[in-house]
CSV table of C-alpha atoms in Angstrom, one decimal:
chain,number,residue,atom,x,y,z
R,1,UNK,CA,16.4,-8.7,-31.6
R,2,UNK,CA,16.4,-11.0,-28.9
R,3,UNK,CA,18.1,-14.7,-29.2
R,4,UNK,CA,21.2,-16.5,-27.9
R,5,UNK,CA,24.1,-14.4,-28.8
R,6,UNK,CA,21.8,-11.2,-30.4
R,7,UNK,CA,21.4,-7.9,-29.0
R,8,UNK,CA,18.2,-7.5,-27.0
R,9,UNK,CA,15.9,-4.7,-28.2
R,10,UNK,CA,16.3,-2.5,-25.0
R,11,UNK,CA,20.4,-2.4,-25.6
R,12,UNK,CA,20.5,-0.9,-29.5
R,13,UNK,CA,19.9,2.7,-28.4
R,14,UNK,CA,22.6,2.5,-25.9
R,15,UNK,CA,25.3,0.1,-27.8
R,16,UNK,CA,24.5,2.8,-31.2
R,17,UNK,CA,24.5,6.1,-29.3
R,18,UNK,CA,28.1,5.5,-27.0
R,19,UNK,CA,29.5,3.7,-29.9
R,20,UNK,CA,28.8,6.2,-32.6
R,21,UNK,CA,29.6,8.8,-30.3
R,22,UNK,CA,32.9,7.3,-29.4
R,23,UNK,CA,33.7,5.9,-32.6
R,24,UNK,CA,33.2,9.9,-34.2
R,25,UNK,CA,35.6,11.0,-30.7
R,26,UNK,CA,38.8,9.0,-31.6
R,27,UNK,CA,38.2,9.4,-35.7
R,28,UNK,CA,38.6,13.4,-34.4
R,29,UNK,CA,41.7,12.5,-32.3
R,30,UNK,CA,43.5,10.8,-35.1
R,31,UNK,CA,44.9,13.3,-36.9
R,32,UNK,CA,44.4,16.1,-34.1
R,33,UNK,CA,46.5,19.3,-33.5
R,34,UNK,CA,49.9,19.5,-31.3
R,35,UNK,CA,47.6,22.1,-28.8
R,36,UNK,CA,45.0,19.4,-28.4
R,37,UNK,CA,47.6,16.7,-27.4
R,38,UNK,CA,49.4,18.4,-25.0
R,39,UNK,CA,45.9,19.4,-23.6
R,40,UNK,CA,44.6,15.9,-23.3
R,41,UNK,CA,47.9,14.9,-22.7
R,42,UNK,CA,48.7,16.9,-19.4
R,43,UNK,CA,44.8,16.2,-18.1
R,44,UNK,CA,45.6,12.7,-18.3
R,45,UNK,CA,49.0,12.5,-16.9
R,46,UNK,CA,47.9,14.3,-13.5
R,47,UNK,CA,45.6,11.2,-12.8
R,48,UNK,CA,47.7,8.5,-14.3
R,49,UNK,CA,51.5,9.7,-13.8
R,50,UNK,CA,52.8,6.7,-15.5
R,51,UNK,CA,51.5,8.6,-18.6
R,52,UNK,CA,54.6,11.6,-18.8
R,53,UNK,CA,57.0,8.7,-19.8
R,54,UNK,CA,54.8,8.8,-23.4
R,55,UNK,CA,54.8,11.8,-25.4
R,56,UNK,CA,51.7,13.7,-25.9
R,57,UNK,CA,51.0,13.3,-29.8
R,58,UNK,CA,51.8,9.5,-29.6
R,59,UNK,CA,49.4,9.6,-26.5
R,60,UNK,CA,46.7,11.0,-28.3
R,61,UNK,CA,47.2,8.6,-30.9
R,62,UNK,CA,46.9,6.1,-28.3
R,63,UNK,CA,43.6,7.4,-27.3
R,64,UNK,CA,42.5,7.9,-30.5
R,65,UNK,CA,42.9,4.1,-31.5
R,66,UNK,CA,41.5,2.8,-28.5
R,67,UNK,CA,38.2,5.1,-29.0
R,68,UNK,CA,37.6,4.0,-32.4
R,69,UNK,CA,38.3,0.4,-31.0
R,70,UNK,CA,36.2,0.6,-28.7
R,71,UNK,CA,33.0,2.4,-30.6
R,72,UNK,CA,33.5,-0.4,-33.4
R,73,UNK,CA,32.9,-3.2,-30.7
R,74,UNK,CA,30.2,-1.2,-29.4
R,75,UNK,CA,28.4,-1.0,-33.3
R,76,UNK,CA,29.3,-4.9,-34.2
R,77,UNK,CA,26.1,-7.4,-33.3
R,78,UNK,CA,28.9,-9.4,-32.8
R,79,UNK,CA,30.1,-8.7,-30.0
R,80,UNK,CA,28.6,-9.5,-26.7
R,81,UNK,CA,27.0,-6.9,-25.1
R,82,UNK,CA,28.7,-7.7,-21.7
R,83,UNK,CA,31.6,-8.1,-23.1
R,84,UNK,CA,31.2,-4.8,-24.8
R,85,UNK,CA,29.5,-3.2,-21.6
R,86,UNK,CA,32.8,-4.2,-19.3
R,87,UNK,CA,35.4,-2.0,-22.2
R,88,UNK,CA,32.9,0.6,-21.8
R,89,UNK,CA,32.8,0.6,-17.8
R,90,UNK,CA,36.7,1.0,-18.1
R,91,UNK,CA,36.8,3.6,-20.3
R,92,UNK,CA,34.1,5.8,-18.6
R,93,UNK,CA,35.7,5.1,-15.5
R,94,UNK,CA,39.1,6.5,-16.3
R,95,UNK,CA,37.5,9.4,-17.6
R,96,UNK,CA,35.5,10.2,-14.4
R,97,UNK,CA,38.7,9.4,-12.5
R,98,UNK,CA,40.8,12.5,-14.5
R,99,UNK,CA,37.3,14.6,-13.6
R,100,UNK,CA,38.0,13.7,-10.0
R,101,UNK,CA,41.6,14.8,-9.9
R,102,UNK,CA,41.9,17.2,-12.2
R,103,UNK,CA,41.8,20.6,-10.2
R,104,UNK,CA,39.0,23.4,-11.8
R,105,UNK,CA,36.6,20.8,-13.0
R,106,UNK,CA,35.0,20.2,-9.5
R,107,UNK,CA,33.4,23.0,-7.0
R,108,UNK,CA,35.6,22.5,-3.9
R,109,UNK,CA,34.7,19.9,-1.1
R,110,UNK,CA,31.8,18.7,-4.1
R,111,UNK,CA,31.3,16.1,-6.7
R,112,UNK,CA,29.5,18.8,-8.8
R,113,UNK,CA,31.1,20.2,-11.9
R,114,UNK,CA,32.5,23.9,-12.7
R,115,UNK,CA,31.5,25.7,-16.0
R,116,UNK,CA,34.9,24.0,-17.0
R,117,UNK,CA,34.0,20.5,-16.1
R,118,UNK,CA,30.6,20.0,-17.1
R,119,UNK,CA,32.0,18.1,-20.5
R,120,UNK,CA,33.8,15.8,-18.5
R,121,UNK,CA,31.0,15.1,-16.1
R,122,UNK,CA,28.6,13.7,-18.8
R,123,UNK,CA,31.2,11.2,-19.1
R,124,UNK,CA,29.3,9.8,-16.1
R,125,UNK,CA,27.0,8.7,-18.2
R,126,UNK,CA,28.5,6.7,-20.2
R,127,UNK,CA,30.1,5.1,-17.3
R,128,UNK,CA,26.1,4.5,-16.3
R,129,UNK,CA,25.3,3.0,-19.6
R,130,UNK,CA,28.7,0.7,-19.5
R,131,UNK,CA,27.4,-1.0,-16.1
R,132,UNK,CA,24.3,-1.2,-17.4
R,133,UNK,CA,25.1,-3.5,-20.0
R,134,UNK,CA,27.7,-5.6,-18.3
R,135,UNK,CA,25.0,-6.5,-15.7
R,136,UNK,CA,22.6,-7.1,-18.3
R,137,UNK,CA,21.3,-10.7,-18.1
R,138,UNK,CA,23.4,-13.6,-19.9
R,139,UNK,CA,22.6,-13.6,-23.6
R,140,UNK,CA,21.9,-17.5,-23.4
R,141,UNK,CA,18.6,-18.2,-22.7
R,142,UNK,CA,16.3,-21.1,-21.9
R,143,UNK,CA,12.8,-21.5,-22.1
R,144,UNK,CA,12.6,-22.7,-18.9
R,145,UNK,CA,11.0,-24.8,-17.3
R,146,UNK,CA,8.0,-27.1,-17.8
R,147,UNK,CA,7.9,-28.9,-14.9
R,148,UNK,CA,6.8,-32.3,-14.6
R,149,UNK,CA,6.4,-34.8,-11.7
R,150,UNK,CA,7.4,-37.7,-12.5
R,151,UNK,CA,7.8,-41.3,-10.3
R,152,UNK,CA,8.9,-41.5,-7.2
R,153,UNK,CA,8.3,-37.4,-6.3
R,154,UNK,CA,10.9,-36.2,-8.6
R,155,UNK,CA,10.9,-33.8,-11.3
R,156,UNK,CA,11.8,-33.7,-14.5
R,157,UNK,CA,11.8,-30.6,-16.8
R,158,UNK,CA,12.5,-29.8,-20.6
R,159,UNK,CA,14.5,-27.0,-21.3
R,160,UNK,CA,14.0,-25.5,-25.0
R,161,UNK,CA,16.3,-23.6,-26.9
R,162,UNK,CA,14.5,-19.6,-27.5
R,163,UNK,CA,15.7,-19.5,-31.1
R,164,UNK,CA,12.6,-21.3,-33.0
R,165,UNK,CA,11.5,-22.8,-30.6
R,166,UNK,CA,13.7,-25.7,-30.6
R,167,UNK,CA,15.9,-27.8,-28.3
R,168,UNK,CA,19.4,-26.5,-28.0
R,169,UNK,CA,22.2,-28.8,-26.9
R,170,UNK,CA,21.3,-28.4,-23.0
R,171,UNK,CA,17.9,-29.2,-24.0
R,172,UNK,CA,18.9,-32.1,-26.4
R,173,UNK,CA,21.4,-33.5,-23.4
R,174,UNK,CA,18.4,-33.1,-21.1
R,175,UNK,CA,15.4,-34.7,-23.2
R,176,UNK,CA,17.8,-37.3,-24.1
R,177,UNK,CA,18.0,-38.1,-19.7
R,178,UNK,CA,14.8,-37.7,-19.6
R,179,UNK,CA,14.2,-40.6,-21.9
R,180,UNK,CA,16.3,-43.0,-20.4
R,181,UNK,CA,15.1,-42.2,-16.6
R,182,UNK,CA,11.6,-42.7,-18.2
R,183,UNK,CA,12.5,-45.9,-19.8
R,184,UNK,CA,14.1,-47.2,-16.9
R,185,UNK,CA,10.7,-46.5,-14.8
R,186,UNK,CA,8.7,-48.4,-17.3
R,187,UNK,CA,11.1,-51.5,-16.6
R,188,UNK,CA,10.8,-51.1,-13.2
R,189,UNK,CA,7.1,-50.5,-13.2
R,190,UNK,CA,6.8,-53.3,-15.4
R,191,UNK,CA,8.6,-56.0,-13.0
R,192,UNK,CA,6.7,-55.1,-10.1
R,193,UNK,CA,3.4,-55.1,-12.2
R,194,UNK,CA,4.9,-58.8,-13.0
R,195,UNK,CA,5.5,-59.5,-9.6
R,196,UNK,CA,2.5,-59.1,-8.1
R,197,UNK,CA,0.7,-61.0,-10.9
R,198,UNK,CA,2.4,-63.2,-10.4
R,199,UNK,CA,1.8,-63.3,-6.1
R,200,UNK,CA,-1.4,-62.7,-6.6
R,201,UNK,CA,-2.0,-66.3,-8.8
R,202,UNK,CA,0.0,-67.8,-6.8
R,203,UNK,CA,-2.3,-66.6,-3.3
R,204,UNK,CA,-5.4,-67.6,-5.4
R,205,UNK,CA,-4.0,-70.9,-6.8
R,206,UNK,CA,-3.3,-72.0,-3.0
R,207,UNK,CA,-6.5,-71.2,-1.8
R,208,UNK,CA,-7.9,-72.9,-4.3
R,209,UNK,CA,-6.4,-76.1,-4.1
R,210,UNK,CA,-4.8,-75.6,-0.7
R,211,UNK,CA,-1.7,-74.2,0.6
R,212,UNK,CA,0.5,-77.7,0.1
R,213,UNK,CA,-0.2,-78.1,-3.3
R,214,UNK,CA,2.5,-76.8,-5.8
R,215,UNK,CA,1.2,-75.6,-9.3
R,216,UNK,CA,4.0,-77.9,-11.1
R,217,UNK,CA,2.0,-80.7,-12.4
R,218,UNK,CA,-1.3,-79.2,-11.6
R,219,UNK,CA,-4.0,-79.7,-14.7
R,220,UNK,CA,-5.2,-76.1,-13.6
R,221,UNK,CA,-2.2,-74.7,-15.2
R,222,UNK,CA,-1.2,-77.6,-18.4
C-alpha cells in the first residue's frame, strides 16, 4: 500500500471508516423528511446565520451532496490522502463549531456534552482523524540518501525512486549530475596527474644532464 501517490497501510482504516460512514450520512439526507430539514436546518443556521437566506429542504440537499462528495473522495485511492484529510478537517470542524454554539448540547461553562449532544460530540473525532491525515507525511518519497564523499570534501548522493526500486525523475536528474561532476574530476585529476609527470621528468632530466641543458635536441629523448 505504500508508494508515490498510494495510500499508506496505516491510513485505509481511517480513509474507509469516515468515508463509508459519511458517504451512508448524505445517501440518508438525500431524500430526507421536511421534519429532518428544518431540524438540521435551524441547528445550522444559529452557527452560520448566512444560512436562513437558503431554505431548509434545499439546505439539506446541500448537505446531503456535499457528504456523499466528500465520503466518495474519502473511498477513491485516487485521491490524495492530504488532499482528502484537509475536506475532512473542514467538515468536522463545522460540525464541532454548531456543537459549540448550539445551546443544550454543552453542560454550562464546559466543553462536555449533554445527553443531547453526545452525537454531535463524536464529530470530534472525525475532526481528529481529518488532521491526522492532512499532516500525514508527503506521499512522494525518496529512498534517501546514500551518501558518498566524493573529491574535494563534498558529497554526492543518489536518490532512488521507492516504486521498484528504481530511479525516478529527481533521481534520474541527479545521477545524471553526478555523472558529469564525476567526469569532470577525472579530467581534472587527469591533468594534474599529467602535470606533474611531466615536472617530475623534467626535475630528473635537469639533474641529469644539468640545469642549462634543454631536452629539445637531446638523444635522451629522440
Amino acid at each position: 500500500m505504500s508508494g508515490c501517490g498510494k495510500v499508506k497501510a496505516w491510513q485505509v482504516p481511517l480513509r474507509l471508516v469516515t468515508g463509508a460512514f459519511i458517504l451512508h450520512s448524505g445517501m440518508e439526507k438525500w431524500d430526507g423528511p421536511d421534519e429532518q430539514a428544518q431540524g438540521v436546518h435551524g441547528m445550522a443556521r444559529q452557527t452560520f446565520p448566512f444560512l436562513e437566506n437558503i431554505d431548509a429542504p434545499r439546505f439539506l440537499k446541500l448537505l446531503a451532496a456535499g457528504e456523499i462528495a466528500l465520503g466518495a473522495a474519502l473511498l477513491t485511492p485516487m485521491v490524495p490522502t492530504r488532499l482528502a484529510g484537509a475536506a475532512l478537517t473542514g467538515f468536522a470542524g463545522s460540525l464541532m463549531a454548531v456543537y459549540a454554539q448550539t445551546p443544550g448540547l454543552r453542560k454550562e461553562g464546559s466543553v462536555w456534552p449533554t445527553p443531547d449532544g453526545i452525537g454531535v460530540s463524536k464529530d470530534s473525532w472525525l475532526l481528529a482523524i481529518g488532521l491526522a491525515l492532512t499532516l500525514s507525511p508527503h506521499q512522494k518519497h525518496h529512498k534517501h540518501h546514500k551518501h558518498l564523499k566524493g573529491h574535494g570534501g563534498r558529497h554526492q548522493h543518489h536518490c532512488h525512486h521507492e516504486q521498484g526500486g528504481r530511479p525516478g525523475r529527481h533521481g534520474h536528474l541527479q545521477q545524471a549530475k553526478q555523472v558529469a561532476q564525476e567526469a569532470k574530476e577525472a579530467r581534472r585529476l587527469a591533468k594534474r596527474v599529467k602535470g606533474l609527470s611531466q615536472d617530475g621528468h623534467s626535475h630528473q632530466h635537469s639533474h641529469r644532464h644539468g640545469p642549462g641543458h634543454t631536452r629539445k635536441g637531446c638523444p635522451a629523448h629522440d
